[in-house]
CSV table of N, CA and C in Angstrom, one decimal:
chain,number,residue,atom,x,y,z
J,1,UNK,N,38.2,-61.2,250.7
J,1,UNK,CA,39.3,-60.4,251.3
J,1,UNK,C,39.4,-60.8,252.8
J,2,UNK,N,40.5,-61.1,253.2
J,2,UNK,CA,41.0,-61.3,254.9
J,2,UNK,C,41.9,-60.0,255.0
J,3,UNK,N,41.8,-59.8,256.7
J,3,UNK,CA,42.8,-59.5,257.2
J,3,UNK,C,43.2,-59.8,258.3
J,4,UNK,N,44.7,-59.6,258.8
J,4,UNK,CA,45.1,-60.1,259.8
J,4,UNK,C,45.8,-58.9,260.8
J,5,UNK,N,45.2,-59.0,261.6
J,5,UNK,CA,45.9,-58.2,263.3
J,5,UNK,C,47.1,-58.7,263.4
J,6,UNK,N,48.1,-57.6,263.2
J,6,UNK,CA,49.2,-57.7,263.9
J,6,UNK,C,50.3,-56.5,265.1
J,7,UNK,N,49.4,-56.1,264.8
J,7,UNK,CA,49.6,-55.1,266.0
J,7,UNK,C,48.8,-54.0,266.7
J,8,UNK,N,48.8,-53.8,268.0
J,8,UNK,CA,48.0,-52.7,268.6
J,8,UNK,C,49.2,-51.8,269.2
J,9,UNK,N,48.9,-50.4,269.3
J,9,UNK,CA,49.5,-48.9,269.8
J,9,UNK,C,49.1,-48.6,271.1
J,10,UNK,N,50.1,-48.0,272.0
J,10,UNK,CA,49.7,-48.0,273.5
J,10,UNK,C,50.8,-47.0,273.1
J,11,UNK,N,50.3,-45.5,273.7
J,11,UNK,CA,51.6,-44.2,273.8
J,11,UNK,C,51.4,-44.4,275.3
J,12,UNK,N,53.2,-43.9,275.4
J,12,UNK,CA,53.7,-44.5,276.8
J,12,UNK,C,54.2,-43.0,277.3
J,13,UNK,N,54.1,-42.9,278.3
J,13,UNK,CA,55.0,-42.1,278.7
J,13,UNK,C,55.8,-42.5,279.5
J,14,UNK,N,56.5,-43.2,280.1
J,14,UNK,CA,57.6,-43.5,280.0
J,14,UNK,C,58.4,-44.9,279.3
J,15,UNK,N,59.0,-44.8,278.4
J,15,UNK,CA,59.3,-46.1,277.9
J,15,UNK,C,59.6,-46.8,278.3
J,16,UNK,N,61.0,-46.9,279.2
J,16,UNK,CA,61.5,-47.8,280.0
J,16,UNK,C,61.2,-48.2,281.2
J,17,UNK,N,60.3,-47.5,282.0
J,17,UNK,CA,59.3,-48.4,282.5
J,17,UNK,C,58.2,-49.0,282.1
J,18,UNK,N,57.8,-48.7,281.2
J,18,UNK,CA,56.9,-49.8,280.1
J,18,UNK,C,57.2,-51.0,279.4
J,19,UNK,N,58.7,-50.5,279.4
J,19,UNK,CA,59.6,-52.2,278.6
J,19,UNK,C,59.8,-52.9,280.1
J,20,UNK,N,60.5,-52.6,280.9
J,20,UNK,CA,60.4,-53.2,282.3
J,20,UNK,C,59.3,-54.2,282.5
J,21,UNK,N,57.8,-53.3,282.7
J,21,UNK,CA,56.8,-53.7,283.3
J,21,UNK,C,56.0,-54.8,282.1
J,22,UNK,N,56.1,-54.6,281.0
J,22,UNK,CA,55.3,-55.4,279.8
J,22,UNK,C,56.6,-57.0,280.0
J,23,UNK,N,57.9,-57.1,280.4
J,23,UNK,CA,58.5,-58.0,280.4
J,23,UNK,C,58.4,-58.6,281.7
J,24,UNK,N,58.3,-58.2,282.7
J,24,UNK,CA,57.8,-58.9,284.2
J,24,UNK,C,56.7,-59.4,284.3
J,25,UNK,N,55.8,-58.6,283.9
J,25,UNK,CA,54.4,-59.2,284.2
J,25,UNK,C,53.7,-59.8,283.0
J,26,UNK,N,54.2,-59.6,281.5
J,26,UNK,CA,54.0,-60.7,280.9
J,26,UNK,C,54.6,-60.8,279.8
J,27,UNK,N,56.0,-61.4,280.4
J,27,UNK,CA,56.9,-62.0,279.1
J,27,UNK,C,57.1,-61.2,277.9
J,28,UNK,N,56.5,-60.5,277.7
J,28,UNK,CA,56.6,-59.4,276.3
J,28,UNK,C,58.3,-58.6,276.3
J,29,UNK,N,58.8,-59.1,275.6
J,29,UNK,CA,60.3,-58.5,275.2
J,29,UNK,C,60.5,-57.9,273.3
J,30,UNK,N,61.6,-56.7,273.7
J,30,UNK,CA,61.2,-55.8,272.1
J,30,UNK,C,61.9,-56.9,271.0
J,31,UNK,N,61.1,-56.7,270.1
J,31,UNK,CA,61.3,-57.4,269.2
J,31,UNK,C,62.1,-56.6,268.2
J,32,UNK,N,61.6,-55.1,268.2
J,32,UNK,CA,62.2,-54.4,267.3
J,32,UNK,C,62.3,-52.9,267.5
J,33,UNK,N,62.8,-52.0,266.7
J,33,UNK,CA,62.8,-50.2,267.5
J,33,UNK,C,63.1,-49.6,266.3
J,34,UNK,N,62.1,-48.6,266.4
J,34,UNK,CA,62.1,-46.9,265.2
J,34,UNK,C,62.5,-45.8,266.1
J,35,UNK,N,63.8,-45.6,265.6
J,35,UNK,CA,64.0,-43.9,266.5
J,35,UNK,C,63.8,-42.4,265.1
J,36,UNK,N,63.0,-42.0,265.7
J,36,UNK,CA,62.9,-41.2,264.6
J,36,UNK,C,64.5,-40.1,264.6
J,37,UNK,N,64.4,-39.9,263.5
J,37,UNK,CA,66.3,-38.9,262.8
J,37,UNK,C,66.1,-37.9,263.7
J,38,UNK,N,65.1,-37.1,263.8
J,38,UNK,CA,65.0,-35.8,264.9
J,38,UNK,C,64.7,-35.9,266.3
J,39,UNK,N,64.9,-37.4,267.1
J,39,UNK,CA,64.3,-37.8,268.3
J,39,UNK,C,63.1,-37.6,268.7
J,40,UNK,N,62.3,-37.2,268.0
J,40,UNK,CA,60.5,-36.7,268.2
J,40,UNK,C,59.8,-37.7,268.6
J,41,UNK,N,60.1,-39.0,268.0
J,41,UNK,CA,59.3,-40.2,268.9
J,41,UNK,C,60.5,-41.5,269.0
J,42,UNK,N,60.0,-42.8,269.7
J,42,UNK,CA,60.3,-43.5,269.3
J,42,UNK,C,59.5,-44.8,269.5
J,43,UNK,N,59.5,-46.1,268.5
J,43,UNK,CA,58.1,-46.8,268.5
J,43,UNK,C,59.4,-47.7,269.4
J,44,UNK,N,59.0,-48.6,269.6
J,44,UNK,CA,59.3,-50.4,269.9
J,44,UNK,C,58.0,-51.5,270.1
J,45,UNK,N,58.3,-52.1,269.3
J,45,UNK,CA,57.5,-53.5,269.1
J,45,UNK,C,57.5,-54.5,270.0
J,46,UNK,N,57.0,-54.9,271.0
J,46,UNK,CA,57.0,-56.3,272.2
J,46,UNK,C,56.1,-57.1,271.7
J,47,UNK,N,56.7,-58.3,271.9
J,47,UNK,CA,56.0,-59.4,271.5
J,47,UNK,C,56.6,-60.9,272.5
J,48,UNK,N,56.3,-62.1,272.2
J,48,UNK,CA,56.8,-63.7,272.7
J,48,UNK,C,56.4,-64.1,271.7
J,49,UNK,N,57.0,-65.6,271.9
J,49,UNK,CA,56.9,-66.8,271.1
J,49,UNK,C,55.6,-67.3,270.4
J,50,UNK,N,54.6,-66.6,271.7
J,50,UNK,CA,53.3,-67.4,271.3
J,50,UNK,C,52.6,-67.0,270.1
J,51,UNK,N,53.0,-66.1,269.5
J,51,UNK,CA,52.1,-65.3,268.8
J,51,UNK,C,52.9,-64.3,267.9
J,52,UNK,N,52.5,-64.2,266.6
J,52,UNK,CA,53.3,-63.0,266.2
J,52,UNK,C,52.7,-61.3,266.3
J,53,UNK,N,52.1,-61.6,266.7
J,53,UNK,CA,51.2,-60.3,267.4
J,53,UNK,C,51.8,-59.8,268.5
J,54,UNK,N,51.9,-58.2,267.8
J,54,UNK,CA,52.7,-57.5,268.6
J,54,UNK,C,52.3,-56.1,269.2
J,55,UNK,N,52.8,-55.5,270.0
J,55,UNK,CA,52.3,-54.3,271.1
J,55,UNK,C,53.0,-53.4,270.7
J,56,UNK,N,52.6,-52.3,270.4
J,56,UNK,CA,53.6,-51.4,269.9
J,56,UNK,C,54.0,-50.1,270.7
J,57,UNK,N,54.4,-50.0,271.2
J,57,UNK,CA,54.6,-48.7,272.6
J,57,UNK,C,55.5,-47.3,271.5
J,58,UNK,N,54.9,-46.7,272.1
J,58,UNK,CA,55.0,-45.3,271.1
J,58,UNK,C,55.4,-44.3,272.0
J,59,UNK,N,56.3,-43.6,272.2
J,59,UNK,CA,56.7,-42.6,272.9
J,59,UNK,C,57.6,-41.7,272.5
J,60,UNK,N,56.3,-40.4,272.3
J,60,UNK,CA,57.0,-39.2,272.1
J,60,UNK,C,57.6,-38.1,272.8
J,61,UNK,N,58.6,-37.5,272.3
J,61,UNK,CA,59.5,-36.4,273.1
J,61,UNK,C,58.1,-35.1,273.4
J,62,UNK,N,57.6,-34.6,272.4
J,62,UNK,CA,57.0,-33.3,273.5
J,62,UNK,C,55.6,-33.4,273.9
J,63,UNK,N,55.2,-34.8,274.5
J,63,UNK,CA,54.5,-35.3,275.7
J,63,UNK,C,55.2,-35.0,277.1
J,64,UNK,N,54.8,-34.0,277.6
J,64,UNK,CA,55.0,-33.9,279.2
J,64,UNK,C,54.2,-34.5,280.4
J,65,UNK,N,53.3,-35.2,279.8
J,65,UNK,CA,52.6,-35.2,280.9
J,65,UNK,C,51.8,-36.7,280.5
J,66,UNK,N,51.2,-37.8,281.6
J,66,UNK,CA,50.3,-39.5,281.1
J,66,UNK,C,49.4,-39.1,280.5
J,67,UNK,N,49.1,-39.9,279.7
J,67,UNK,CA,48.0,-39.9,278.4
J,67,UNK,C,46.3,-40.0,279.4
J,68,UNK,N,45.5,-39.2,279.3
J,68,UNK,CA,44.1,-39.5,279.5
J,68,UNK,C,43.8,-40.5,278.7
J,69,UNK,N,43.1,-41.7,279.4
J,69,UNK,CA,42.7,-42.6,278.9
J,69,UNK,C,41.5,-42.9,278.8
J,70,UNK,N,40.3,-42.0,279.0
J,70,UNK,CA,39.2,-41.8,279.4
J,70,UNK,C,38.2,-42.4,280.3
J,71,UNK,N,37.5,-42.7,280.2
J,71,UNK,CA,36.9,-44.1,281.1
J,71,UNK,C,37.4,-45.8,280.7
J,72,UNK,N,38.6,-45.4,280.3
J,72,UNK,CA,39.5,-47.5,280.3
J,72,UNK,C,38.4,-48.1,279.5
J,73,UNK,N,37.6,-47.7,279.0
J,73,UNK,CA,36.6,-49.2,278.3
J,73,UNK,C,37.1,-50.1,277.6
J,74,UNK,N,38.5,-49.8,277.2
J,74,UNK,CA,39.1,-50.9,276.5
J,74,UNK,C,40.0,-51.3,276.9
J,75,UNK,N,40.8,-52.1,276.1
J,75,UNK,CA,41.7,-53.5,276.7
J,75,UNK,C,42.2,-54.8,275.8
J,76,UNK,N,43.6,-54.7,276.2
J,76,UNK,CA,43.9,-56.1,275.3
J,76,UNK,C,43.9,-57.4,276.2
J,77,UNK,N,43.6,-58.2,276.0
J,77,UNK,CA,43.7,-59.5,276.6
J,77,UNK,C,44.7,-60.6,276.5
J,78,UNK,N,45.4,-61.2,277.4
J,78,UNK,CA,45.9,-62.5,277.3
J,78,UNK,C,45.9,-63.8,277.8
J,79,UNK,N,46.3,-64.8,277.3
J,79,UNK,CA,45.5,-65.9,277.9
J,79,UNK,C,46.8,-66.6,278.5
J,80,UNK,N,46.8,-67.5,279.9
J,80,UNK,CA,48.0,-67.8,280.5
J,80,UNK,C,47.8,-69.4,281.0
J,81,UNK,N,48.8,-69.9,281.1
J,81,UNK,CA,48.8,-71.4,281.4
J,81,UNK,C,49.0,-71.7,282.4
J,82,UNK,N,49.3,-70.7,283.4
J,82,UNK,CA,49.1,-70.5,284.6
J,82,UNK,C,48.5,-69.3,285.3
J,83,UNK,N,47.2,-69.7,285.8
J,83,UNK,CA,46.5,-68.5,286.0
J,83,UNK,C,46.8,-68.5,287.1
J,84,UNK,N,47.0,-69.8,288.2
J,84,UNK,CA,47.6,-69.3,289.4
J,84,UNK,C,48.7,-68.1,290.4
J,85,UNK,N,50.2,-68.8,289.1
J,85,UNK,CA,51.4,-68.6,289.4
J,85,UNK,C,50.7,-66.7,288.6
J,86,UNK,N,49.8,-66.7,288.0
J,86,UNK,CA,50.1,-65.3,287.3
J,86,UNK,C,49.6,-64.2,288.2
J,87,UNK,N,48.8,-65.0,288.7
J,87,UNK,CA,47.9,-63.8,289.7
J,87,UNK,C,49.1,-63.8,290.6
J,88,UNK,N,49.4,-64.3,291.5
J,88,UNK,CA,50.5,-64.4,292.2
J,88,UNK,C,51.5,-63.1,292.0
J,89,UNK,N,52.0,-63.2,290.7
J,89,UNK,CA,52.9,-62.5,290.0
J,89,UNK,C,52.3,-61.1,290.0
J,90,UNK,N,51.5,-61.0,289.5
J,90,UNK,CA,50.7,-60.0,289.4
J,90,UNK,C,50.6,-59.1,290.7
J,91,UNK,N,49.5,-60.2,291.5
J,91,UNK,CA,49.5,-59.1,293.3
J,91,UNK,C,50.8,-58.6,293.9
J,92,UNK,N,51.9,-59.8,293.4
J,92,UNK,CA,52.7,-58.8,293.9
J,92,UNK,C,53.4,-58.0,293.2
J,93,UNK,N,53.3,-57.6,292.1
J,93,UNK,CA,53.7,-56.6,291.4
J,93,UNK,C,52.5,-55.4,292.1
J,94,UNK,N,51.5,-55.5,292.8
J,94,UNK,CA,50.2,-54.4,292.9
J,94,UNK,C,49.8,-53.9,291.9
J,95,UNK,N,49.1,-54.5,290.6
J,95,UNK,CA,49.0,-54.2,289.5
J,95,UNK,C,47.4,-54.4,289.2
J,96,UNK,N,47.2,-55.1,290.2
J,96,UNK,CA,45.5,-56.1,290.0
J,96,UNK,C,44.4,-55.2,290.6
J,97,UNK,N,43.7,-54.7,289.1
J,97,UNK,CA,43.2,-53.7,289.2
J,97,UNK,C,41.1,-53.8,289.4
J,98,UNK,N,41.4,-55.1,289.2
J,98,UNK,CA,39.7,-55.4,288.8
J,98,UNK,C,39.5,-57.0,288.7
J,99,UNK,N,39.0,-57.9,289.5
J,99,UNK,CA,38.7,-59.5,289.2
J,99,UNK,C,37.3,-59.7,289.5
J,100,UNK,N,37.0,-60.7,288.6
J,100,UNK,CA,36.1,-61.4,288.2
J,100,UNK,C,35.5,-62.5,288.6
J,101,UNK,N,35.7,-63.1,289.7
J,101,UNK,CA,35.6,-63.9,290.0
J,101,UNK,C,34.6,-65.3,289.3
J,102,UNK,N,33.7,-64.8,289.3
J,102,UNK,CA,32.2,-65.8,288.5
J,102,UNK,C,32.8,-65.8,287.1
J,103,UNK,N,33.5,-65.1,286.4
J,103,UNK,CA,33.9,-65.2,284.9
J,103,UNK,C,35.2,-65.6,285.3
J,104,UNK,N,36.2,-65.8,286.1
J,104,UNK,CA,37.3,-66.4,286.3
J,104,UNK,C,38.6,-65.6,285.6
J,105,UNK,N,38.2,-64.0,285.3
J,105,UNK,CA,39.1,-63.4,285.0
J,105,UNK,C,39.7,-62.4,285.9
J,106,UNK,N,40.2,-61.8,285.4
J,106,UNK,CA,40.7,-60.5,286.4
J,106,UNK,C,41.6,-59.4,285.4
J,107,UNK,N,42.4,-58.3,286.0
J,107,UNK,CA,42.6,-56.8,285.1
J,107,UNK,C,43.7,-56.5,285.8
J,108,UNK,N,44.7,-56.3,284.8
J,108,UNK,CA,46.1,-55.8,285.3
J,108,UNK,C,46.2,-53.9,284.8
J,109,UNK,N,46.7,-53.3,285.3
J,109,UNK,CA,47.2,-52.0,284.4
J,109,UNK,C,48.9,-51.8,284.2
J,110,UNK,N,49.4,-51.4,283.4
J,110,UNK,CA,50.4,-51.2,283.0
J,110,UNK,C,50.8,-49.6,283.6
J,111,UNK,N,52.0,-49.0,283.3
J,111,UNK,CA,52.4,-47.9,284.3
J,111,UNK,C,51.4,-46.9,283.3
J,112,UNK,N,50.8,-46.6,282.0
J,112,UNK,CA,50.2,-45.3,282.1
J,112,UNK,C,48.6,-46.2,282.3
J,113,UNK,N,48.1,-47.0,282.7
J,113,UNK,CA,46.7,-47.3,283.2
J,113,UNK,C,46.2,-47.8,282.3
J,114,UNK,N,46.8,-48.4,280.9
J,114,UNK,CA,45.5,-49.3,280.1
J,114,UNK,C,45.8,-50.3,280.4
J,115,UNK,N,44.6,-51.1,280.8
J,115,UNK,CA,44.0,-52.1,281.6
J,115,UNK,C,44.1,-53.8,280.2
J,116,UNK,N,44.8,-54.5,281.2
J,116,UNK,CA,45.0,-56.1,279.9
J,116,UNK,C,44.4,-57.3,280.7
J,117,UNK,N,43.7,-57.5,280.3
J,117,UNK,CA,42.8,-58.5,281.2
J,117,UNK,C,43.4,-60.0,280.8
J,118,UNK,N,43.6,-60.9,282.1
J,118,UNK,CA,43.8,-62.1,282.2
J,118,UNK,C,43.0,-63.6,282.2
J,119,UNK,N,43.1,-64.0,281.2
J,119,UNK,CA,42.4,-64.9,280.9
J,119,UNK,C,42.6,-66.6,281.5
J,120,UNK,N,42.2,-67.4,281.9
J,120,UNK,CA,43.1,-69.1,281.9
J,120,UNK,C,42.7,-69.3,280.7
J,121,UNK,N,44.2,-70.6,280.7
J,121,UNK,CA,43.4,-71.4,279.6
J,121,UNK,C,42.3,-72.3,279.9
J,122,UNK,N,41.3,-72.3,278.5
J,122,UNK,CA,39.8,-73.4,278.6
J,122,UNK,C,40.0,-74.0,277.5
């Protein structure tokens, strides 16, 4: 038996600055959108070329207030072919939340705080 990852959930509170920010800082544009009939939520799928693995931003109507994320221990990761030009991109976005130096990574957050760590390519 296999299986295959194709998508991870991130509830947003606000969506359109989450589609904004997931397409500036890393390429991720919607691939697809569920509006629920009663407006209660709505999903959208981001994804690129590289991969058919997709992000799925979830945002519901009677959420008033950012999601507790508790102590961040988790994180999705992506790997970049330019680690330079990204950090770059990154600092000036003020997004760079945590680097690594001796492991050669470093930690972005997104507008509600879950943390996507930057990888180079090896």
């Amino acid at each position: 038996m296999k299986f295959k990852m194709v998508h991870e959930n991130y509830n947003v509170f606000d969506l359109d600055k989450s589609l904004a920010f997931y397409e500036k800082a890393l390429g991720l544009t919607e691939r697809r959108r569920k509006v629920a009939e009663d407006g209660s939520f709505i999903i959208v799928y981001v994804g690129n070329d590289t991969t058919p693995f997709e992000l799925e931003l979830t945002w519901t109507k009677e959420y008033d207030r950012p999601y507790n994320l508790g102590d961040e221990e988790f994180h999705l990761a992506f790997v970049t072919d330019d680690f330079e030009e990204s950090h770059k991109l990154h600092e000036e976005m003020g997004c760079i939340v945590f680097e690594n130096p001796s492991m050669g990574i470093y930690f972005i957050t997104d507008p509600d705080g879950y943390w996507l760590e930057i990888i180079p390519e090896r």
